[in-house]
């Protein structure tokens, strides 16, 4: 049986169908982990949180796609954090740069599960 190395992030045939969460909802779930975005009440995703999401979705695997690859695509925005529309452009750029399927990347991002809620830093316990 030959294996096709492929250039997309494909799910295996034996893998169960995963719950798909809307991409914007996932984006917002990672925003709340960024203290600056939370304090400033802006909907922008920092690179540290984006990197965490990409690792969770197994897009960054440190062989085909590295943190450096992702950062170079992120750096084009020359901002500390990016908004949702910029995030979509980021995905397209990363997919093109690494010869991956944008559709497959979005699927991975939508099915990796939301992060747990951040600890409440304001509590006086």
mmCIF file of C-alpha atoms in Angstrom:
data_model
loop_
_atom_site.group_PDB
_atom_site.id
_atom_site.type_symbol
_atom_site.label_atom_id
_atom_site.label_comp_id
_atom_site.label_asym_id
_atom_site.label_seq_id
_atom_site.Cartn_x
_atom_site.Cartn_y
_atom_site.Cartn_z
ATOM 1 C CA UNK A 1 0.000 0.000 0.000
ATOM 2 C CA UNK A 2 1.535 3.290 -1.088
ATOM 3 C CA UNK A 3 1.207 6.425 0.939
ATOM 4 C CA UNK A 4 0.529 9.722 -0.720
ATOM 5 C CA UNK A 5 2.552 12.398 1.086
ATOM 6 C CA UNK A 6 0.016 14.995 -0.092
ATOM 7 C CA UNK A 7 0.252 18.694 0.411
ATOM 8 C CA UNK A 8 -2.845 19.235 2.483
ATOM 9 C CA UNK A 9 -3.806 18.507 6.035
ATOM 10 C CA UNK A 10 -6.098 15.519 5.497
ATOM 11 C CA UNK A 11 -8.003 13.642 8.163
ATOM 12 C CA UNK A 12 -7.567 9.895 8.159
ATOM 13 C CA UNK A 13 -10.394 7.598 7.097
ATOM 14 C CA UNK A 14 -10.494 6.039 10.555
ATOM 15 C CA UNK A 15 -10.817 9.371 12.300
ATOM 16 C CA UNK A 16 -14.255 10.102 13.714
ATOM 17 C CA UNK A 17 -16.182 13.110 12.469
ATOM 18 C CA UNK A 18 -15.329 16.025 14.716
ATOM 19 C CA UNK A 19 -17.549 18.808 15.997
ATOM 20 C CA UNK A 20 -17.065 21.862 13.772
ATOM 21 C CA UNK A 21 -17.052 25.211 15.577
ATOM 22 C CA UNK A 22 -17.419 28.374 13.445
ATOM 23 C CA UNK A 23 -14.021 29.918 12.710
ATOM 24 C CA UNK A 24 -15.016 33.331 14.102
ATOM 25 C CA UNK A 25 -16.169 31.700 17.349
ATOM 26 C CA UNK A 26 -12.827 29.901 17.659
ATOM 27 C CA UNK A 27 -11.010 33.169 16.888
ATOM 28 C CA UNK A 28 -12.906 34.892 19.709
ATOM 29 C CA UNK A 29 -12.181 32.009 22.096
ATOM 30 C CA UNK A 30 -8.450 32.602 21.652
ATOM 31 C CA UNK A 31 -8.738 36.401 21.892
ATOM 32 C CA UNK A 32 -9.849 36.229 25.522
ATOM 33 C CA UNK A 33 -6.491 34.667 26.418
ATOM 34 C CA UNK A 34 -4.695 37.873 25.366
ATOM 35 C CA UNK A 35 -4.705 40.250 28.353
ATOM 36 C CA UNK A 36 -4.014 43.351 26.235
ATOM 37 C CA UNK A 37 -6.901 42.693 23.838
ATOM 38 C CA UNK A 38 -9.133 41.903 26.806
ATOM 39 C CA UNK A 39 -8.227 45.122 28.683
ATOM 40 C CA UNK A 40 -8.492 47.301 25.577
ATOM 41 C CA UNK A 41 -11.741 45.547 24.591
ATOM 42 C CA UNK A 42 -10.587 44.885 21.026
ATOM 43 C CA UNK A 43 -11.162 41.815 18.896
ATOM 44 C CA UNK A 44 -7.608 41.146 17.789
ATOM 45 C CA UNK A 45 -5.491 38.017 18.100
ATOM 46 C CA UNK A 46 -1.858 38.271 19.174
ATOM 47 C CA UNK A 47 0.775 36.043 17.629
ATOM 48 C CA UNK A 48 1.294 34.146 20.880
ATOM 49 C CA UNK A 49 -2.371 33.140 20.949
ATOM 50 C CA UNK A 50 -2.430 32.413 17.220
ATOM 51 C CA UNK A 51 0.623 30.194 17.641
ATOM 52 C CA UNK A 52 -1.094 28.360 20.501
ATOM 53 C CA UNK A 53 -4.133 27.757 18.272
ATOM 54 C CA UNK A 54 -2.040 26.576 15.311
ATOM 55 C CA UNK A 55 -0.200 24.105 17.558
ATOM 56 C CA UNK A 56 -3.480 22.873 19.058
ATOM 57 C CA UNK A 57 -4.866 22.344 15.548
ATOM 58 C CA UNK A 58 -1.663 20.503 14.589
ATOM 59 C CA UNK A 59 -0.962 22.910 11.750
ATOM 60 C CA UNK A 60 2.346 23.842 13.327
ATOM 61 C CA UNK A 61 4.151 20.534 13.559
ATOM 62 C CA UNK A 62 7.721 21.882 13.584
ATOM 63 C CA UNK A 63 8.590 19.992 10.409
ATOM 64 C CA UNK A 64 6.256 21.000 7.563
ATOM 65 C CA UNK A 65 5.109 24.232 9.251
ATOM 66 C CA UNK A 66 7.114 25.879 12.018
ATOM 67 C CA UNK A 67 6.463 28.738 14.401
ATOM 68 C CA UNK A 68 8.946 30.764 12.342
ATOM 69 C CA UNK A 69 6.938 30.129 9.157
ATOM 70 C CA UNK A 70 3.788 31.337 10.886
ATOM 71 C CA UNK A 71 5.540 34.383 12.350
ATOM 72 C CA UNK A 72 6.900 35.457 8.970
ATOM 73 C CA UNK A 73 3.357 35.437 7.555
ATOM 74 C CA UNK A 74 2.053 37.254 10.646
ATOM 75 C CA UNK A 75 4.820 39.881 10.513
ATOM 76 C CA UNK A 76 3.553 41.261 7.196
ATOM 77 C CA UNK A 77 0.762 43.001 9.157
ATOM 78 C CA UNK A 78 3.320 44.858 11.306
ATOM 79 C CA UNK A 79 0.922 44.830 14.251
ATOM 80 C CA UNK A 80 0.901 43.299 17.705
ATOM 81 C CA UNK A 81 -2.422 41.603 17.005
ATOM 82 C CA UNK A 82 -4.614 40.998 13.958
ATOM 83 C CA UNK A 83 -8.358 41.253 13.425
ATOM 84 C CA UNK A 84 -10.488 38.477 11.940
ATOM 85 C CA UNK A 85 -10.278 39.696 8.313
ATOM 86 C CA UNK A 86 -6.491 39.902 8.624
ATOM 87 C CA UNK A 87 -6.468 36.435 10.159
ATOM 88 C CA UNK A 88 -8.173 35.074 7.030
ATOM 89 C CA UNK A 89 -5.479 36.742 4.897
ATOM 90 C CA UNK A 90 -2.837 35.246 7.193
ATOM 91 C CA UNK A 91 -4.257 31.751 6.598
ATOM 92 C CA UNK A 92 -4.231 32.255 2.827
ATOM 93 C CA UNK A 93 -0.635 33.473 2.915
ATOM 94 C CA UNK A 94 0.556 30.619 5.136
ATOM 95 C CA UNK A 95 -1.232 28.069 2.949
ATOM 96 C CA UNK A 96 0.306 29.516 -0.206
ATOM 97 C CA UNK A 97 3.773 29.764 1.345
ATOM 98 C CA UNK A 98 3.752 26.168 2.597
ATOM 99 C CA UNK A 99 1.696 24.716 -0.294
ATOM 100 C CA UNK A 100 -1.205 23.670 1.960
ATOM 101 C CA UNK A 101 -4.965 23.673 1.510
ATOM 102 C CA UNK A 102 -6.673 26.685 3.140
ATOM 103 C CA UNK A 103 -9.851 24.636 3.425
ATOM 104 C CA UNK A 104 -8.032 21.848 5.281
ATOM 105 C CA UNK A 105 -6.319 24.365 7.578
ATOM 106 C CA UNK A 106 -9.658 25.979 8.442
ATOM 107 C CA UNK A 107 -11.130 22.553 9.174
ATOM 108 C CA UNK A 108 -8.244 21.759 11.542
ATOM 109 C CA UNK A 109 -8.708 25.120 13.283
ATOM 110 C CA UNK A 110 -12.456 24.571 13.630
ATOM 111 C CA UNK A 111 -12.219 21.058 15.023
ATOM 112 C CA UNK A 112 -9.329 21.242 17.485
ATOM 113 C CA UNK A 113 -11.616 22.362 20.313
ATOM 114 C CA UNK A 114 -11.796 25.639 22.177
ATOM 115 C CA UNK A 115 -9.184 26.476 24.783
ATOM 116 C CA UNK A 116 -10.334 26.378 28.400
ATOM 117 C CA UNK A 117 -11.445 29.743 29.775
ATOM 118 C CA UNK A 118 -8.548 31.786 31.163
ATOM 119 C CA UNK A 119 -8.255 32.069 34.934
ATOM 120 C CA UNK A 120 -10.031 35.057 36.430
ATOM 121 C CA UNK A 121 -7.159 37.395 37.209
ATOM 122 C CA UNK A 122 -9.454 39.941 38.864
ATOM 123 C CA UNK A 123 -10.654 37.664 41.653
ATOM 124 C CA UNK A 124 -9.570 38.608 45.180
ATOM 125 C CA UNK A 125 -9.542 35.103 46.647
#
